[in-house]
mmCIF file of N, CA, C and O in Angstrom:
data_model
loop_
_atom_site.group_PDB
_atom_site.id
_atom_site.type_symbol
_atom_site.label_atom_id
_atom_site.label_comp_id
_atom_site.label_asym_id
_atom_site.label_seq_id
_atom_site.Cartn_x
_atom_site.Cartn_y
_atom_site.Cartn_z
ATOM 1 N N MET Q 1 0.835 -1.152 0.000
ATOM 2 C CA MET Q 1 0.000 0.000 0.000
ATOM 3 C C MET Q 1 0.901 1.243 0.000
ATOM 4 O O MET Q 1 1.729 1.427 0.864
ATOM 5 N N ILE Q 2 0.741 2.074 -0.971
ATOM 6 C CA ILE Q 2 1.515 3.294 -1.117
ATOM 7 C C ILE Q 2 0.633 4.461 -0.713
ATOM 8 O O ILE Q 2 -0.479 4.610 -1.184
ATOM 9 N N THR Q 3 1.193 5.304 0.199
ATOM 10 C CA THR Q 3 0.417 6.444 0.640
ATOM 11 C C THR Q 3 1.073 7.718 0.142
ATOM 12 O O THR Q 3 2.265 7.754 -0.155
ATOM 13 N N GLU Q 4 0.309 8.757 0.067
ATOM 14 C CA GLU Q 4 0.823 10.039 -0.349
ATOM 15 C C GLU Q 4 1.542 10.716 0.810
ATOM 16 O O GLU Q 4 1.089 10.664 1.940
ATOM 17 N N VAL Q 5 2.682 11.320 0.541
ATOM 18 C CA VAL Q 5 3.457 12.000 1.562
ATOM 19 C C VAL Q 5 3.166 13.484 1.448
ATOM 20 O O VAL Q 5 3.359 14.090 0.408
ATOM 21 N N SER Q 6 2.691 14.039 2.540
ATOM 22 C CA SER Q 6 2.382 15.467 2.512
ATOM 23 C C SER Q 6 3.629 16.287 2.846
ATOM 24 O O SER Q 6 4.610 15.787 3.382
ATOM 25 N N GLY Q 7 3.588 17.553 2.546
ATOM 26 C CA GLY Q 7 4.702 18.451 2.825
ATOM 27 C C GLY Q 7 4.958 18.591 4.314
ATOM 28 O O GLY Q 7 6.095 18.733 4.758
ATOM 29 N N HIS Q 8 3.900 18.529 5.092
ATOM 30 C CA HIS Q 8 4.037 18.643 6.547
ATOM 31 C C HIS Q 8 4.783 17.444 7.115
ATOM 32 O O HIS Q 8 5.614 17.582 8.024
ATOM 33 N N THR Q 9 4.532 16.263 6.601
ATOM 34 C CA THR Q 9 5.207 15.053 7.071
ATOM 35 C C THR Q 9 6.706 15.119 6.749
ATOM 36 O O THR Q 9 7.544 14.763 7.573
ATOM 37 N N VAL Q 10 7.032 15.560 5.546
ATOM 38 C CA VAL Q 10 8.435 15.696 5.153
ATOM 39 C C VAL Q 10 9.125 16.731 6.042
ATOM 40 O O VAL Q 10 10.262 16.534 6.479
ATOM 41 N N LEU Q 11 8.449 17.817 6.324
ATOM 42 C CA LEU Q 11 9.023 18.849 7.177
ATOM 43 C C LEU Q 11 9.313 18.308 8.573
ATOM 44 O O LEU Q 11 10.370 18.571 9.141
ATOM 45 N N VAL Q 12 8.423 17.548 9.142
ATOM 46 C CA VAL Q 12 8.593 17.038 10.496
ATOM 47 C C VAL Q 12 9.661 15.959 10.559
ATOM 48 O O VAL Q 12 10.532 15.977 11.432
ATOM 49 N N PHE Q 13 9.628 14.997 9.636
ATOM 50 C CA PHE Q 13 10.528 13.849 9.720
ATOM 51 C C PHE Q 13 11.868 14.042 9.011
ATOM 52 O O PHE Q 13 12.785 13.253 9.227
ATOM 53 N N VAL Q 14 12.004 15.042 8.168
ATOM 54 C CA VAL Q 14 13.266 15.293 7.476
ATOM 55 C C VAL Q 14 13.820 16.668 7.852
ATOM 56 O O VAL Q 14 14.991 16.812 8.182
ATOM 57 N N GLY Q 15 12.990 17.677 7.815
ATOM 58 C CA GLY Q 15 13.443 19.043 8.030
ATOM 59 C C GLY Q 15 13.952 19.296 9.436
ATOM 60 O O GLY Q 15 15.014 19.914 9.621
ATOM 61 N N ILE Q 16 13.231 18.841 10.441
ATOM 62 C CA ILE Q 16 13.635 19.072 11.827
ATOM 63 C C ILE Q 16 14.947 18.347 12.154
ATOM 64 O O ILE Q 16 15.852 18.967 12.725
ATOM 65 N N PRO Q 17 15.127 17.067 11.797
ATOM 66 C CA PRO Q 17 16.426 16.427 12.069
ATOM 67 C C PRO Q 17 17.592 17.096 11.330
ATOM 68 O O PRO Q 17 18.690 17.225 11.884
ATOM 69 N N VAL Q 18 17.354 17.551 10.092
ATOM 70 C CA VAL Q 18 18.412 18.246 9.359
ATOM 71 C C VAL Q 18 18.747 19.567 10.048
ATOM 72 O O VAL Q 18 19.911 19.945 10.172
ATOM 73 N N LEU Q 19 17.754 20.269 10.530
ATOM 74 C CA LEU Q 19 17.966 21.524 11.241
ATOM 75 C C LEU Q 19 18.744 21.297 12.542
ATOM 76 O O LEU Q 19 19.687 22.031 12.850
ATOM 77 N N VAL Q 20 18.368 20.282 13.290
ATOM 78 C CA VAL Q 20 19.060 19.974 14.549
ATOM 79 C C VAL Q 20 20.513 19.578 14.274
ATOM 80 O O VAL Q 20 21.438 20.036 14.957
ATOM 81 N N ALA Q 21 20.751 18.752 13.259
ATOM 82 C CA ALA Q 21 22.112 18.343 12.918
ATOM 83 C C ALA Q 21 22.932 19.537 12.452
ATOM 84 O O ALA Q 21 24.125 19.656 12.775
ATOM 85 N N SER Q 22 22.337 20.447 11.722
ATOM 86 C CA SER Q 22 23.055 21.640 11.255
ATOM 87 C C SER Q 22 23.438 22.549 12.415
ATOM 88 O O SER Q 22 24.549 23.085 12.453
ATOM 89 N N VAL Q 23 22.543 22.744 13.369
ATOM 90 C CA VAL Q 23 22.840 23.584 14.529
ATOM 91 C C VAL Q 23 23.944 22.945 15.374
ATOM 92 O O VAL Q 23 24.862 23.633 15.828
ATOM 93 N N LEU Q 24 23.892 21.637 15.572
ATOM 94 C CA LEU Q 24 24.937 20.956 16.334
ATOM 95 C C LEU Q 24 26.289 21.057 15.628
ATOM 96 O O LEU Q 24 27.315 21.297 16.277
ATOM 97 N N ALA Q 25 26.313 20.882 14.320
ATOM 98 C CA ALA Q 25 27.564 20.999 13.566
ATOM 99 C C ALA Q 25 28.114 22.416 13.666
ATOM 100 O O ALA Q 25 29.327 22.615 13.816
ATOM 101 N N LEU Q 26 27.260 23.412 13.602
ATOM 102 C CA LEU Q 26 27.699 24.796 13.734
ATOM 103 C C LEU Q 26 28.281 25.055 15.122
ATOM 104 O O LEU Q 26 29.310 25.717 15.258
ATOM 105 N N LEU Q 27 27.651 24.522 16.171
ATOM 106 C CA LEU Q 27 28.164 24.699 17.524
ATOM 107 C C LEU Q 27 29.509 24.008 17.722
ATOM 108 O O LEU Q 27 30.384 24.514 18.408
ATOM 109 N N VAL Q 28 29.688 22.845 17.104
ATOM 110 C CA VAL Q 28 30.936 22.104 17.251
ATOM 111 C C VAL Q 28 32.077 22.819 16.546
ATOM 112 O O VAL Q 28 33.179 22.943 17.078
ATOM 113 N N PHE Q 29 31.844 23.315 15.352
ATOM 114 C CA PHE Q 29 32.905 23.914 14.554
ATOM 115 C C PHE Q 29 33.027 25.422 14.722
ATOM 116 O O PHE Q 29 33.919 26.035 14.136
ATOM 117 N N ALA Q 30 32.202 26.043 15.537
ATOM 118 C CA ALA Q 30 32.238 27.500 15.685
ATOM 119 C C ALA Q 30 33.549 27.985 16.288
ATOM 120 O O ALA Q 30 34.101 29.001 15.850
ATOM 121 N N SER Q 31 34.087 27.269 17.271
ATOM 122 C CA SER Q 31 35.326 27.734 17.908
ATOM 123 C C SER Q 31 36.509 27.660 16.945
ATOM 124 O O SER Q 31 37.349 28.555 16.925
ATOM 125 N N SER Q 32 36.599 26.609 16.154
ATOM 126 C CA SER Q 32 37.716 26.513 15.218
ATOM 127 C C SER Q 32 37.570 27.511 14.076
ATOM 128 O O SER Q 32 38.570 27.994 13.539
ATOM 129 N N ILE Q 33 36.364 27.845 13.709
ATOM 130 C CA ILE Q 33 36.146 28.852 12.669
ATOM 131 C C ILE Q 33 36.546 30.225 13.206
ATOM 132 O O ILE Q 33 37.170 31.028 12.504
ATOM 133 N N ALA Q 34 36.243 30.505 14.458
ATOM 134 C CA ALA Q 34 36.543 31.815 15.047
ATOM 135 C C ALA Q 34 38.037 31.997 15.313
ATOM 136 O O ALA Q 34 38.528 33.116 15.292
ATOM 137 N N GLN Q 35 38.782 30.915 15.584
ATOM 138 C CA GLN Q 35 40.205 31.028 15.891
ATOM 139 C C GLN Q 35 41.035 31.394 14.685
ATOM 140 O O GLN Q 35 42.107 31.954 14.831
ATOM 141 N N GLY Q 36 40.618 31.067 13.526
ATOM 142 C CA GLY Q 36 41.372 31.398 12.326
ATOM 143 C C GLY Q 36 42.251 30.246 11.880
ATOM 144 O O GLY Q 36 42.093 29.107 12.311
ATOM 145 N N PRO Q 37 43.240 30.552 11.020
ATOM 146 C CA PRO Q 37 44.074 29.478 10.466
ATOM 147 C C PRO Q 37 44.996 28.874 11.511
ATOM 148 O O PRO Q 37 45.314 29.498 12.518
ATOM 149 N N ARG Q 38 45.409 27.649 11.276
ATOM 150 C CA ARG Q 38 46.334 26.981 12.171
ATOM 151 C C ARG Q 38 47.536 26.507 11.380
ATOM 152 O O ARG Q 38 47.538 26.535 10.154
ATOM 153 N N TYR Q 39 48.546 26.045 12.087
ATOM 154 C CA TYR Q 39 49.785 25.624 11.438
ATOM 155 C C TYR Q 39 49.548 24.399 10.575
ATOM 156 O O TYR Q 39 48.882 23.445 10.975
ATOM 157 N N ARG Q 40 50.115 24.420 9.404
ATOM 158 C CA ARG Q 40 50.086 23.274 8.498
ATOM 159 C C ARG Q 40 51.525 22.851 8.216
ATOM 160 O O ARG Q 40 52.394 23.701 8.014
ATOM 161 N N PRO Q 41 51.818 21.559 8.215
ATOM 162 C CA PRO Q 41 53.185 21.107 7.935
ATOM 163 C C PRO Q 41 53.660 21.632 6.583
ATOM 164 O O PRO Q 41 52.922 21.647 5.606
ATOM 165 N N GLY Q 42 54.906 22.075 6.550
ATOM 166 C CA GLY Q 42 55.488 22.596 5.327
ATOM 167 C C GLY Q 42 55.401 24.104 5.204
ATOM 168 O O GLY Q 42 56.084 24.697 4.384
ATOM 169 N N LEU Q 43 54.567 24.745 6.012
ATOM 170 C CA LEU Q 43 54.448 26.195 5.987
ATOM 171 C C LEU Q 43 55.316 26.796 7.080
ATOM 172 O O LEU Q 43 55.638 26.150 8.065
ATOM 173 N N SER Q 44 55.693 28.048 6.903
ATOM 174 C CA SER Q 44 56.481 28.705 7.936
ATOM 175 C C SER Q 44 55.586 29.052 9.122
ATOM 176 O O SER Q 44 54.384 29.219 8.977
ATOM 177 N N TRP Q 45 56.197 29.181 10.275
ATOM 178 C CA TRP Q 45 55.450 29.486 11.502
ATOM 179 C C TRP Q 45 55.364 30.987 11.673
ATOM 180 O O TRP Q 45 56.359 31.689 11.633
ATOM 181 N N TRP Q 46 54.170 31.528 11.884
ATOM 182 C CA TRP Q 46 53.980 32.972 11.937
ATOM 183 C C TRP Q 46 53.710 33.497 13.344
ATOM 184 O O TRP Q 46 53.719 34.687 13.563
ATOM 185 N N ALA Q 47 53.480 32.632 14.298
ATOM 186 C CA ALA Q 47 53.141 33.066 15.658
ATOM 187 C C ALA Q 47 54.418 33.337 16.457
ATOM 188 O O ALA Q 47 55.452 32.718 16.221
ATOM 189 N N PRO Q 48 54.366 34.249 17.422
ATOM 190 C CA PRO Q 48 55.548 34.497 18.259
ATOM 191 C C PRO Q 48 55.791 33.313 19.193
ATOM 192 O O PRO Q 48 54.849 32.607 19.571
ATOM 193 N N PRO Q 49 57.045 33.061 19.576
ATOM 194 C CA PRO Q 49 57.321 31.936 20.467
ATOM 195 C C PRO Q 49 56.743 32.168 21.856
ATOM 196 O O PRO Q 49 56.710 33.289 22.352
ATOM 197 N N VAL Q 50 56.285 31.079 22.480
ATOM 198 C CA VAL Q 50 55.709 31.144 23.820
ATOM 199 C C VAL Q 50 56.431 30.113 24.672
ATOM 200 O O VAL Q 50 56.521 28.946 24.303
ATOM 201 N N TRP Q 51 56.939 30.550 25.828
ATOM 202 C CA TRP Q 51 57.614 29.649 26.750
ATOM 203 C C TRP Q 51 56.697 29.453 27.941
ATOM 204 O O TRP Q 51 56.563 30.317 28.792
ATOM 205 N N ILE Q 52 56.073 28.275 28.030
ATOM 206 C CA ILE Q 52 55.126 27.984 29.097
ATOM 207 C C ILE Q 52 55.896 27.562 30.339
ATOM 208 O O ILE Q 52 56.752 26.684 30.287
ATOM 209 N N ASN Q 53 55.579 28.179 31.465
ATOM 210 C CA ASN Q 53 56.244 27.933 32.756
ATOM 211 C C ASN Q 53 57.736 28.217 32.699
ATOM 212 O O ASN Q 53 58.520 27.582 33.390
ATOM 213 N N GLY Q 54 58.135 29.163 31.871
ATOM 214 C CA GLY Q 54 59.533 29.550 31.785
ATOM 215 C C GLY Q 54 59.886 30.507 32.903
ATOM 216 O O GLY Q 54 59.056 30.857 33.747
ATOM 217 N N PRO Q 55 61.136 30.945 32.921
ATOM 218 C CA PRO Q 55 61.539 31.873 33.981
ATOM 219 C C PRO Q 55 60.833 33.218 33.824
ATOM 220 O O PRO Q 55 60.614 33.689 32.721
ATOM 221 N N THR Q 56 60.480 33.806 34.940
ATOM 222 C CA THR Q 56 59.785 35.087 34.898
ATOM 223 C C THR Q 56 60.744 36.259 35.032
ATOM 224 O O THR Q 56 60.385 37.374 34.743
ATOM 225 N N VAL Q 57 61.957 36.005 35.508
ATOM 226 C CA VAL Q 57 62.950 37.066 35.650
ATOM 227 C C VAL Q 57 64.171 36.700 34.815
ATOM 228 O O VAL Q 57 64.414 35.541 34.508
ATOM 229 N N THR Q 58 64.952 37.688 34.494
ATOM 230 C CA THR Q 58 66.168 37.427 33.738
ATOM 231 C C THR Q 58 67.259 36.915 34.662
ATOM 232 O O THR Q 58 67.183 37.059 35.879
ATOM 233 N N LYS Q 59 68.289 36.348 34.082
ATOM 234 C CA LYS Q 59 69.408 35.842 34.877
ATOM 235 C C LYS Q 59 70.130 37.008 35.531
ATOM 236 O O LYS Q 59 70.301 38.060 34.929
ATOM 237 N N PRO Q 60 70.609 36.831 36.767
ATOM 238 C CA PRO Q 60 71.334 37.922 37.424
ATOM 239 C C PRO Q 60 72.698 38.129 36.784
ATOM 240 O O PRO Q 60 73.291 37.208 36.229
ATOM 241 N N ASP Q 61 73.200 39.340 36.901
ATOM 242 C CA ASP Q 61 74.513 39.683 36.388
ATOM 243 C C ASP Q 61 75.575 39.044 37.288
ATOM 244 O O ASP Q 61 75.576 39.263 38.506
ATOM 245 N N PRO Q 62 76.487 38.235 36.744
ATOM 246 C CA PRO Q 62 77.495 37.579 37.597
ATOM 247 C C PRO Q 62 78.378 38.562 38.351
ATOM 248 O O PRO Q 62 78.915 38.228 39.409
ATOM 249 N N ALA Q 63 78.529 39.770 37.856
ATOM 250 C CA ALA Q 63 79.383 40.738 38.543
ATOM 251 C C ALA Q 63 78.727 41.241 39.830
ATOM 252 O O ALA Q 63 79.417 41.712 40.730
ATOM 253 N N ASN Q 64 77.417 41.137 39.955
ATOM 254 C CA ASN Q 64 76.716 41.654 41.124
ATOM 255 C C ASN Q 64 76.304 40.571 42.122
ATOM 256 O O ASN Q 64 75.543 40.847 43.042
ATOM 257 N N LEU Q 65 76.759 39.344 41.941
ATOM 258 C CA LEU Q 65 76.390 38.261 42.858
ATOM 259 C C LEU Q 65 77.190 38.364 44.148
ATOM 260 O O LEU Q 65 78.368 38.734 44.132
ATOM 261 N N PRO Q 66 76.584 38.040 45.300
ATOM 262 C CA PRO Q 66 77.342 38.071 46.557
ATOM 263 C C PRO Q 66 78.338 36.918 46.606
ATOM 264 O O PRO Q 66 78.150 35.884 45.979
ATOM 265 N N GLU Q 67 79.395 37.099 47.378
ATOM 266 C CA GLU Q 67 80.397 36.046 47.516
ATOM 267 C C GLU Q 67 79.873 34.937 48.411
ATOM 268 O O GLU Q 67 79.126 35.183 49.361
ATOM 269 N N LEU Q 68 80.268 33.724 48.120
ATOM 270 C CA LEU Q 68 79.905 32.582 48.948
ATOM 271 C C LEU Q 68 80.837 32.514 50.147
ATOM 272 O O LEU Q 68 82.016 32.868 50.051
ATOM 273 N N PRO Q 69 80.336 32.025 51.289
ATOM 274 C CA PRO Q 69 81.228 31.881 52.451
ATOM 275 C C PRO Q 69 82.254 30.786 52.182
ATOM 276 O O PRO Q 69 82.013 29.855 51.420
ATOM 277 N N ALA Q 70 83.391 30.898 52.832
ATOM 278 C CA ALA Q 70 84.456 29.919 52.643
ATOM 279 C C ALA Q 70 84.036 28.577 53.223
ATOM 280 O O ALA Q 70 83.382 28.492 54.268
ATOM 281 N N GLY Q 71 84.398 27.509 52.550
ATOM 282 C CA GLY Q 71 84.073 26.165 52.995
ATOM 283 C C GLY Q 71 85.123 25.624 53.938
ATOM 284 O O GLY Q 71 86.094 26.317 54.296
ATOM 285 N N PRO Q 72 84.959 24.368 54.368
ATOM 286 C CA PRO Q 72 85.958 23.763 55.268
ATOM 287 C C PRO Q 72 87.286 23.612 54.544
ATOM 288 O O PRO Q 72 87.342 23.378 53.345
ATOM 289 N N THR Q 73 88.350 23.735 55.298
ATOM 290 C CA THR Q 73 89.680 23.660 54.697
ATOM 291 C C THR Q 73 90.163 22.225 54.559
ATOM 292 O O THR Q 73 91.041 21.949 53.765
ATOM 293 N N THR Q 74 89.618 21.296 55.317
ATOM 294 C CA THR Q 74 90.050 19.905 55.219
ATOM 295 C C THR Q 74 89.102 19.167 54.307
ATOM 296 O O THR Q 74 87.899 19.415 54.278
ATOM 297 N N THR Q 75 89.623 18.247 53.558
ATOM 298 C CA THR Q 75 88.796 17.436 52.662
ATOM 299 C C THR Q 75 88.880 15.997 53.111
ATOM 300 O O THR Q 75 89.938 15.498 53.491
ATOM 301 N N ALA Q 76 87.779 15.323 53.072
ATOM 302 C CA ALA Q 76 87.735 13.919 53.452
ATOM 303 C C ALA Q 76 87.540 13.096 52.192
ATOM 304 O O ALA Q 76 86.645 13.348 51.398
ATOM 305 N N THR Q 77 88.377 12.119 52.003
ATOM 306 C CA THR Q 77 88.237 11.219 50.862
ATOM 307 C C THR Q 77 88.102 9.803 51.383
ATOM 308 O O THR Q 77 88.586 9.459 52.464
ATOM 309 N N ALA Q 78 87.442 8.990 50.620
ATOM 310 C CA ALA Q 78 87.216 7.612 51.050
ATOM 311 C C ALA Q 78 88.515 6.821 51.065
ATOM 312 O O ALA Q 78 88.691 5.914 51.853
ATOM 313 N N GLY Q 79 89.462 7.177 50.207
ATOM 314 C CA GLY Q 79 90.720 6.437 50.146
ATOM 315 C C GLY Q 79 91.672 6.779 51.279
ATOM 316 O O GLY Q 79 92.622 6.062 51.532
ATOM 317 N N ALA Q 80 91.435 7.875 51.979
ATOM 318 C CA ALA Q 80 92.349 8.312 53.035
ATOM 319 C C ALA Q 80 92.008 7.697 54.392
ATOM 320 O O ALA Q 80 92.609 8.058 55.383
ATOM 321 N N GLY Q 81 91.059 6.785 54.461
ATOM 322 C CA GLY Q 81 90.713 6.145 55.709
ATOM 323 C C GLY Q 81 89.704 6.932 56.526
ATOM 324 O O GLY Q 81 89.411 6.565 57.652
ATOM 325 N N VAL Q 82 89.160 7.999 56.001
ATOM 326 C CA VAL Q 82 88.168 8.789 56.712
ATOM 327 C C VAL Q 82 86.792 8.295 56.284
ATOM 328 O O VAL Q 82 86.517 8.133 55.108
ATOM 329 N N ALA Q 83 85.939 8.034 57.248
ATOM 330 C CA ALA Q 83 84.599 7.527 56.931
ATOM 331 C C ALA Q 83 83.751 8.645 56.308
ATOM 332 O O ALA Q 83 83.722 9.756 56.819
ATOM 333 N N ARG Q 84 83.095 8.312 55.245
ATOM 334 C CA ARG Q 84 82.211 9.285 54.599
ATOM 335 C C ARG Q 84 80.860 9.255 55.299
ATOM 336 O O ARG Q 84 80.295 8.193 55.530
ATOM 337 N N THR Q 85 80.355 10.393 55.644
ATOM 338 C CA THR Q 85 79.066 10.443 56.350
ATOM 339 C C THR Q 85 77.934 10.917 55.464
ATOM 340 O O THR Q 85 76.780 10.835 55.857
ATOM 341 N N THR Q 86 78.227 11.413 54.301
ATOM 342 C CA THR Q 86 77.174 11.908 53.429
ATOM 343 C C THR Q 86 77.406 11.435 52.006
ATOM 344 O O THR Q 86 78.514 11.089 51.634
ATOM 345 N N GLY Q 87 76.346 11.478 51.223
ATOM 346 C CA GLY Q 87 76.428 11.168 49.805
ATOM 347 C C GLY Q 87 76.589 9.690 49.529
ATOM 348 O O GLY Q 87 76.359 8.839 50.362
ATOM 349 N N GLY Q 88 76.972 9.388 48.313
ATOM 350 C CA GLY Q 88 77.190 8.012 47.942
ATOM 351 C C GLY Q 88 75.900 7.308 47.546
ATOM 352 O O GLY Q 88 74.846 7.911 47.364
ATOM 353 N N ALA Q 89 75.984 5.983 47.431
ATOM 354 C CA ALA Q 89 74.837 5.208 46.991
ATOM 355 C C ALA Q 89 73.760 5.093 48.043
ATOM 356 O O ALA Q 89 72.631 4.727 47.749
ATOM 357 N N SER Q 90 74.080 5.428 49.295
ATOM 358 C CA SER Q 90 73.074 5.327 50.345
ATOM 359 C C SER Q 90 72.069 6.468 50.304
ATOM 360 O O SER Q 90 71.037 6.432 50.969
ATOM 361 N N ALA Q 91 72.383 7.504 49.537
ATOM 362 C CA ALA Q 91 71.515 8.668 49.371
ATOM 363 C C ALA Q 91 71.219 9.362 50.682
ATOM 364 O O ALA Q 91 70.143 9.892 50.888
ATOM 365 N N SER Q 92 72.148 9.342 51.598
ATOM 366 C CA SER Q 92 71.974 10.049 52.861
ATOM 367 C C SER Q 92 72.751 11.347 52.789
ATOM 368 O O SER Q 92 73.743 11.529 53.464
ATOM 369 N N TRP Q 93 72.302 12.233 51.976
ATOM 370 C CA TRP Q 93 73.025 13.470 51.717
ATOM 371 C C TRP Q 93 72.713 14.447 52.786
ATOM 372 O O TRP Q 93 71.983 15.245 52.898
#
């Protein structure tokens, strides 16, 4: 049995789903359309470099650094019979 399809039926069963799919597609792709072009392999890079979590201050001038205090004058070595109390494989630094 073949029935006649009215314009209202086509609008409800075809038009509304097409409209909903079009609105969803527009919402999904709207952000990428608004951002503009992106990098493509083989093209030169046009954006300025960005260092994420990089240093916020410049390196200090070595001429203006304070002097370090003098260290101990005696040195202990493992070969000299002096027990080492720090460092090494025990990780007791």
